[in-house]
JSON list of C-alpha atoms in Angstrom, two decimals:
[
{"chain": "A", "resi": 817, "resn": "MET", "atom": "CA", "xyz": [108.21, 92.44, 97.66]},
{"chain": "A", "resi": 818, "resn": "LEU", "atom": "CA", "xyz": [109.91, 91.47, 94.45]},
{"chain": "A", "resi": 819, "resn": "PRO", "atom": "CA", "xyz": [112.44, 93.88, 92.97]},
{"chain": "A", "resi": 820, "resn": "THR", "atom": "CA", "xyz": [110.68, 96.06, 90.42]},
{"chain": "A", "resi": 821, "resn": "ASP", "atom": "CA", "xyz": [112.00, 98.73, 88.09]},
{"chain": "A", "resi": 822, "resn": "PRO", "atom": "CA", "xyz": [110.59, 101.96, 89.63]},
{"chain": "A", "resi": 823, "resn": "THR", "atom": "CA", "xyz": [110.56, 103.62, 86.19]},
{"chain": "A", "resi": 824, "resn": "GLN", "atom": "CA", "xyz": [108.24, 100.94, 84.77]},
{"chain": "A", "resi": 825, "resn": "ARG", "atom": "CA", "xyz": [104.73, 102.19, 83.97]},
{"chain": "A", "resi": 826, "resn": "PHE", "atom": "CA", "xyz": [101.50, 100.26, 83.61]},
{"chain": "A", "resi": 827, "resn": "GLN", "atom": "CA", "xyz": [98.16, 101.00, 81.95]},
{"chain": "A", "resi": 828, "resn": "ILE", "atom": "CA", "xyz": [95.25, 101.13, 84.42]},
{"chain": "A", "resi": 829, "resn": "THR", "atom": "CA", "xyz": [91.69, 100.92, 83.12]},
{"chain": "A", "resi": 830, "resn": "VAL", "atom": "CA", "xyz": [88.55, 101.37, 85.22]},
{"chain": "A", "resi": 831, "resn": "GLU", "atom": "CA", "xyz": [85.62, 99.53, 83.68]},
{"chain": "A", "resi": 832, "resn": "GLY", "atom": "CA", "xyz": [82.89, 101.91, 82.53]},
{"chain": "A", "resi": 833, "resn": "GLN", "atom": "CA", "xyz": [85.22, 104.91, 82.28]},
{"chain": "A", "resi": 834, "resn": "PRO", "atom": "CA", "xyz": [86.63, 106.14, 78.99]},
{"chain": "A", "resi": 835, "resn": "GLY", "atom": "CA", "xyz": [90.34, 105.75, 78.40]},
{"chain": "A", "resi": 836, "resn": "PHE", "atom": "CA", "xyz": [92.98, 104.71, 80.89]},
{"chain": "A", "resi": 837, "resn": "PHE", "atom": "CA", "xyz": [95.69, 106.21, 83.07]},
{"chain": "A", "resi": 838, "resn": "GLN", "atom": "CA", "xyz": [99.28, 105.29, 83.82]},
{"chain": "A", "resi": 839, "resn": "ALA", "atom": "CA", "xyz": [100.72, 104.16, 87.14]},
{"chain": "A", "resi": 840, "resn": "GLY", "atom": "CA", "xyz": [104.37, 103.74, 88.00]},
{"chain": "A", "resi": 841, "resn": "ALA", "atom": "CA", "xyz": [105.59, 100.53, 89.62]},
{"chain": "A", "resi": 842, "resn": "ASP", "atom": "CA", "xyz": [106.31, 102.50, 92.81]},
{"chain": "A", "resi": 843, "resn": "GLN", "atom": "CA", "xyz": [102.95, 104.31, 92.86]},
{"chain": "A", "resi": 844, "resn": "THR", "atom": "CA", "xyz": [99.75, 102.98, 94.40]},
{"chain": "A", "resi": 845, "resn": "LEU", "atom": "CA", "xyz": [96.77, 102.55, 92.13]},
{"chain": "A", "resi": 846, "resn": "LEU", "atom": "CA", "xyz": [94.91, 105.15, 94.19]},
{"chain": "A", "resi": 847, "resn": "GLN", "atom": "CA", "xyz": [97.71, 107.74, 93.90]},
{"chain": "A", "resi": 848, "resn": "ALA", "atom": "CA", "xyz": [97.77, 107.28, 90.12]},
{"chain": "A", "resi": 849, "resn": "ALA", "atom": "CA", "xyz": [93.97, 107.43, 89.88]},
{"chain": "A", "resi": 850, "resn": "LEU", "atom": "CA", "xyz": [93.80, 110.65, 91.89]},
{"chain": "A", "resi": 851, "resn": "GLN", "atom": "CA", "xyz": [96.53, 112.26, 89.74]},
{"chain": "A", "resi": 852, "resn": "ALA", "atom": "CA", "xyz": [94.62, 111.26, 86.61]},
{"chain": "A", "resi": 853, "resn": "GLY", "atom": "CA", "xyz": [91.22, 112.38, 87.95]},
{"chain": "A", "resi": 854, "resn": "ALA", "atom": "CA", "xyz": [89.90, 108.82, 87.59]},
{"chain": "A", "resi": 855, "resn": "GLY", "atom": "CA", "xyz": [87.33, 109.21, 90.36]},
{"chain": "A", "resi": 856, "resn": "LEU", "atom": "CA", "xyz": [88.18, 106.41, 92.79]},
{"chain": "A", "resi": 857, "resn": "SER", "atom": "CA", "xyz": [86.86, 107.04, 96.29]},
{"chain": "A", "resi": 858, "resn": "SER", "atom": "CA", "xyz": [89.30, 107.30, 99.17]},
{"chain": "A", "resi": 859, "resn": "SER", "atom": "CA", "xyz": [89.58, 108.22, 102.81]},
{"chain": "A", "resi": 860, "resn": "CYS", "atom": "CA", "xyz": [92.26, 106.70, 105.06]},
{"chain": "A", "resi": 861, "resn": "ARG", "atom": "CA", "xyz": [94.73, 105.71, 102.33]},
{"chain": "A", "resi": 862, "resn": "ASN", "atom": "CA", "xyz": [96.29, 103.04, 104.55]},
{"chain": "A", "resi": 863, "resn": "GLY", "atom": "CA", "xyz": [94.19, 99.94, 103.81]},
{"chain": "A", "resi": 864, "resn": "SER", "atom": "CA", "xyz": [91.73, 100.07, 106.68]},
{"chain": "A", "resi": 865, "resn": "CYS", "atom": "CA", "xyz": [88.63, 102.15, 105.76]},
{"chain": "A", "resi": 866, "resn": "ARG", "atom": "CA", "xyz": [87.81, 100.28, 102.51]},
{"chain": "A", "resi": 867, "resn": "ALA", "atom": "CA", "xyz": [86.48, 103.42, 100.77]},
{"chain": "A", "resi": 868, "resn": "CYS", "atom": "CA", "xyz": [88.57, 102.66, 97.68]},
{"chain": "A", "resi": 869, "resn": "ILE", "atom": "CA", "xyz": [87.66, 98.95, 97.38]},
{"chain": "A", "resi": 870, "resn": "CYS", "atom": "CA", "xyz": [87.59, 97.70, 93.79]},
{"chain": "A", "resi": 871, "resn": "LYS", "atom": "CA", "xyz": [87.50, 94.35, 92.04]},
{"chain": "A", "resi": 872, "resn": "LEU", "atom": "CA", "xyz": [90.62, 93.35, 90.14]},
{"chain": "A", "resi": 873, "resn": "LEU", "atom": "CA", "xyz": [89.31, 91.94, 86.85]},
{"chain": "A", "resi": 874, "resn": "ALA", "atom": "CA", "xyz": [92.70, 91.56, 85.18]},
{"chain": "A", "resi": 875, "resn": "GLY", "atom": "CA", "xyz": [96.33, 92.10, 86.08]},
{"chain": "A", "resi": 876, "resn": "ARG", "atom": "CA", "xyz": [98.61, 91.64, 89.06]},
{"chain": "A", "resi": 877, "resn": "ILE", "atom": "CA", "xyz": [99.24, 93.79, 92.13]},
{"chain": "A", "resi": 878, "resn": "GLU", "atom": "CA", "xyz": [101.51, 93.70, 95.15]},
{"chain": "A", "resi": 879, "resn": "TYR", "atom": "CA", "xyz": [100.46, 95.15, 98.50]},
{"chain": "A", "resi": 880, "resn": "LEU", "atom": "CA", "xyz": [102.46, 97.64, 100.56]},
{"chain": "A", "resi": 881, "resn": "ILE", "atom": "CA", "xyz": [101.16, 96.02, 103.75]},
{"chain": "A", "resi": 882, "resn": "GLU", "atom": "CA", "xyz": [100.97, 92.36, 104.66]},
{"chain": "A", "resi": 883, "resn": "TRP", "atom": "CA", "xyz": [97.21, 92.04, 105.10]},
{"chain": "A", "resi": 884, "resn": "PRO", "atom": "CA", "xyz": [94.99, 94.96, 104.00]},
{"chain": "A", "resi": 885, "resn": "GLY", "atom": "CA", "xyz": [91.47, 95.33, 105.42]},
{"chain": "A", "resi": 886, "resn": "LEU", "atom": "CA", "xyz": [89.92, 92.54, 103.37]},
{"chain": "A", "resi": 887, "resn": "SER", "atom": "CA", "xyz": [88.64, 89.15, 104.41]},
{"chain": "A", "resi": 888, "resn": "ARG", "atom": "CA", "xyz": [90.17, 86.02, 102.93]},
{"chain": "A", "resi": 889, "resn": "GLU", "atom": "CA", "xyz": [86.93, 85.49, 100.98]},
{"chain": "A", "resi": 890, "resn": "GLU", "atom": "CA", "xyz": [87.01, 89.02, 99.54]},
{"chain": "A", "resi": 891, "resn": "LYS", "atom": "CA", "xyz": [90.60, 88.52, 98.43]},
{"chain": "A", "resi": 892, "resn": "GLN", "atom": "CA", "xyz": [89.66, 85.22, 96.80]},
{"chain": "A", "resi": 893, "resn": "GLU", "atom": "CA", "xyz": [86.79, 86.97, 94.97]},
{"chain": "A", "resi": 894, "resn": "GLY", "atom": "CA", "xyz": [89.26, 89.51, 93.55]},
{"chain": "A", "resi": 895, "resn": "TRP", "atom": "CA", "xyz": [88.55, 92.55, 95.75]},
{"chain": "A", "resi": 896, "resn": "ILE", "atom": "CA", "xyz": [91.55, 94.83, 96.33]},
{"chain": "A", "resi": 897, "resn": "LEU", "atom": "CA", "xyz": [92.33, 98.09, 98.09]},
{"chain": "A", "resi": 898, "resn": "PRO", "atom": "CA", "xyz": [93.96, 100.42, 95.54]},
{"chain": "A", "resi": 899, "resn": "CYS", "atom": "CA", "xyz": [95.33, 102.70, 98.29]},
{"chain": "A", "resi": 900, "resn": "VAL", "atom": "CA", "xyz": [97.91, 100.07, 99.25]},
{"chain": "A", "resi": 901, "resn": "ALA", "atom": "CA", "xyz": [98.22, 98.21, 95.92]},
{"chain": "A", "resi": 902, "resn": "LEU", "atom": "CA", "xyz": [101.15, 98.63, 93.55]},
{"chain": "A", "resi": 903, "resn": "PRO", "atom": "CA", "xyz": [100.69, 97.56, 89.91]},
{"chain": "A", "resi": 904, "resn": "ARG", "atom": "CA", "xyz": [102.80, 94.70, 88.62]},
{"chain": "A", "resi": 905, "resn": "SER", "atom": "CA", "xyz": [101.15, 94.53, 85.19]},
{"chain": "A", "resi": 906, "resn": "ASP", "atom": "CA", "xyz": [98.47, 96.39, 83.26]},
{"chain": "A", "resi": 907, "resn": "ILE", "atom": "CA", "xyz": [95.30, 96.47, 85.38]},
{"chain": "A", "resi": 908, "resn": "LEU", "atom": "CA", "xyz": [91.54, 96.35, 84.78]},
{"chain": "A", "resi": 909, "resn": "LEU", "atom": "CA", "xyz": [89.46, 97.48, 87.78]},
{"chain": "A", "resi": 910, "resn": "GLN", "atom": "CA", "xyz": [85.75, 97.44, 88.51]},
{"chain": "A", "resi": 911, "resn": "ARG", "atom": "CA", "xyz": [84.34, 99.87, 91.06]},
{"chain": "A", "resi": 912, "resn": "PRO", "atom": "CA", "xyz": [81.90, 98.35, 93.60]},
{"chain": "A", "resi": 913, "resn": "GLN", "atom": "CA", "xyz": [78.74, 100.10, 92.36]},
{"chain": "A", "resi": 914, "resn": "GLN", "atom": "CA", "xyz": [79.35, 98.30, 89.04]},
{"chain": "A", "resi": 915, "resn": "ALA", "atom": "CA", "xyz": [80.21, 94.96, 90.63]},
{"chain": "A", "resi": 916, "resn": "GLY", "atom": "CA", "xyz": [77.61, 92.30, 90.69]}
]
């Protein structure tokens, strides 16, 4: 992982939801979403169950684990697991029921 200022905050937007929420550089996207009441699904919170899967439409993330429970193809298509993803820029997410 690259050194990141833990006090840095990023704007996280979920497509189709009003407004946005903030996430710290040391906070997973799922943790920030749950604190903000943003309605992302979750279960295991360790990158294996895939309940929180979303598509990253814009922005950059860094994973807490080397290879989360996604196939190479899913990663190439932009799918991420917010439970183990740290923001490294402002983020735009799309939940799977909206994905096409």
